[in-house]
XYZ file of C-alpha atoms in Angstrom:
173
model
C 86.010 -74.943 138.501
C 82.263 -74.501 138.413
C 80.279 -76.308 135.752
C 78.135 -74.186 133.468
C 74.514 -74.042 134.589
C 75.152 -75.009 138.230
C 75.502 -71.447 139.457
C 72.304 -69.929 140.834
C 70.985 -66.944 138.891
C 71.800 -63.532 140.342
C 69.079 -62.136 142.617
C 66.581 -59.824 140.955
C 65.351 -56.848 142.944
C 61.689 -55.973 142.330
C 60.177 -52.891 143.952
C 56.678 -53.556 145.353
C 53.901 -51.077 144.584
C 53.252 -50.710 148.306
C 56.177 -51.243 150.686
C 55.610 -53.836 153.402
C 55.956 -53.131 157.080
C 55.070 -50.167 159.242
C 54.943 -46.775 157.630
C 57.826 -44.511 158.407
C 57.118 -40.879 159.167
C 58.248 -38.365 156.600
C 57.915 -34.615 156.772
C 55.920 -32.158 154.730
C 52.492 -31.848 153.142
C 53.214 -34.365 150.378
C 54.235 -36.957 152.957
C 51.002 -36.353 154.839
C 49.035 -36.738 151.597
C 50.839 -40.019 150.848
C 50.024 -41.247 154.355
C 46.338 -40.424 153.913
C 45.960 -41.401 150.223
C 48.654 -43.903 149.169
C 47.381 -43.952 145.574
C 49.411 -40.802 144.890
C 52.573 -42.699 145.766
C 52.119 -45.750 143.541
C 49.975 -44.387 140.683
C 52.868 -42.621 138.973
C 54.753 -45.943 138.830
C 51.743 -47.998 137.720
C 52.775 -50.393 134.897
C 50.042 -49.400 132.404
C 51.163 -51.673 129.545
C 51.507 -54.821 131.600
C 48.769 -54.360 134.217
C 45.912 -52.228 132.870
C 44.218 -54.926 130.755
C 44.405 -57.414 133.636
C 43.068 -54.865 136.118
C 40.157 -53.973 133.833
C 39.364 -57.671 133.347
C 39.475 -58.243 137.102
C 37.292 -55.196 137.742
C 34.636 -56.322 135.255
C 34.643 -59.841 136.723
C 34.345 -58.498 140.259
C 31.567 -56.148 139.176
C 29.555 -59.024 137.684
C 29.904 -61.043 140.869
C 29.035 -58.090 143.079
C 25.756 -57.386 141.279
C 24.179 -60.690 142.288
C 25.848 -60.755 145.679
C 24.745 -57.218 146.517
C 21.131 -57.947 145.580
C 21.122 -60.927 147.948
C 22.718 -58.878 150.715
C 20.153 -56.105 150.291
C 17.431 -58.726 150.755
C 19.189 -59.941 153.943
C 19.300 -56.351 155.186
C 15.608 -55.838 154.608
C 16.018 -52.794 152.361
C 15.020 -52.093 148.764
C 17.029 -54.288 146.393
C 18.420 -51.339 144.399
C 20.360 -50.254 147.483
C 22.489 -53.415 147.200
C 24.343 -52.503 143.974
C 24.625 -48.873 145.116
C 26.327 -50.060 148.293
C 29.041 -51.747 146.225
C 30.000 -48.747 144.084
C 31.598 -46.296 146.469
C 33.581 -48.712 148.676
C 36.037 -49.985 146.031
C 36.627 -46.478 144.688
C 37.376 -45.087 148.152
C 39.599 -48.052 148.991
C 41.550 -47.537 145.759
C 42.388 -44.013 146.939
C 42.766 -44.499 150.692
C 43.599 -48.224 151.059
C 47.066 -49.623 151.609
C 46.706 -53.142 150.197
C 46.749 -53.525 146.415
C 45.316 -57.064 146.590
C 41.956 -56.364 148.125
C 38.314 -56.976 147.302
C 35.828 -54.632 148.901
C 32.124 -55.389 148.932
C 29.179 -56.295 151.087
C 29.218 -59.192 153.539
C 26.396 -61.438 154.724
C 27.284 -61.098 158.411
C 27.352 -57.305 158.255
C 24.050 -57.311 156.336
C 22.408 -59.412 159.024
C 23.668 -57.067 161.757
C 22.559 -53.959 159.856
C 19.202 -55.596 159.183
C 18.711 -56.197 162.919
C 19.385 -52.532 163.688
C 17.124 -51.341 160.871
C 14.215 -53.559 161.993
C 14.298 -51.821 165.384
C 13.865 -48.399 163.755
C 11.702 -49.039 160.703
C 8.598 -51.132 160.118
C 8.490 -51.115 156.321
C 11.099 -51.702 153.630
C 10.795 -48.055 152.595
C 11.452 -46.785 156.136
C 14.455 -49.086 156.555
C 15.748 -47.971 153.157
C 15.582 -44.322 154.266
C 17.351 -45.078 157.573
C 20.150 -47.224 156.074
C 22.195 -44.325 154.590
C 22.281 -42.563 157.970
C 23.506 -45.727 159.681
C 26.121 -46.107 156.952
C 27.368 -42.544 157.402
C 27.476 -42.972 161.185
C 29.565 -46.145 160.923
C 31.794 -44.517 158.285
C 32.463 -41.502 160.508
C 33.312 -43.761 163.455
C 35.687 -45.869 161.339
C 37.297 -42.758 159.862
C 37.897 -41.329 163.335
C 39.379 -44.657 164.429
C 41.683 -44.583 161.399
C 42.768 -40.979 161.992
C 43.470 -41.785 165.640
C 45.395 -44.928 164.584
C 43.217 -47.206 166.713
C 43.665 -50.284 164.513
C 45.757 -51.819 167.291
C 42.566 -52.363 169.304
C 41.802 -55.347 167.076
C 44.679 -57.183 168.721
C 42.669 -57.345 171.933
C 39.862 -59.341 170.285
C 40.663 -63.005 170.750
C 40.292 -65.361 167.818
C 37.953 -67.711 169.773
C 35.666 -64.779 170.625
C 35.472 -63.711 166.977
C 34.943 -67.293 165.847
C 32.141 -67.735 168.373
C 30.480 -64.526 167.262
C 30.568 -65.561 163.597
C 29.319 -69.065 164.361
C 26.484 -67.749 166.553
C 25.345 -65.346 163.833
C 25.050 -68.178 161.328
């Protein structure tokens, strides 16, 4: 016979908050809403007792880090420093509603700030002018990315080779 303790424990099935793999098409308005805003699918099953305190702690920690980081990125961009923290407020909220990955950190990035700063310098001579132009550039990029998402064009990223991306990042540094 089998000795006690040598048998492996029975498998435990744990449902993920967001299922892995490609999304399967479902019918109806609710299915469309879940495709567009996945938060409505997982929020009702959110483990409040076990996760809320940890999520609040993580959010406060991330917020403290983002304040200093966003000020530095605003300086890189060449805009008024107050725009930095403002740029970090809306992104995480929108990603919480429309994003599909529950383990994600959304914020500003130095490379993007340098690129935006280069565009803004071409169109504005002073910090005030660049600060007035920046929201329009942001909206333009947001509209383009939203259209790409609606048209399911994320597959285009596959055509960008890793060496090309690596070279671009290295050259920008």
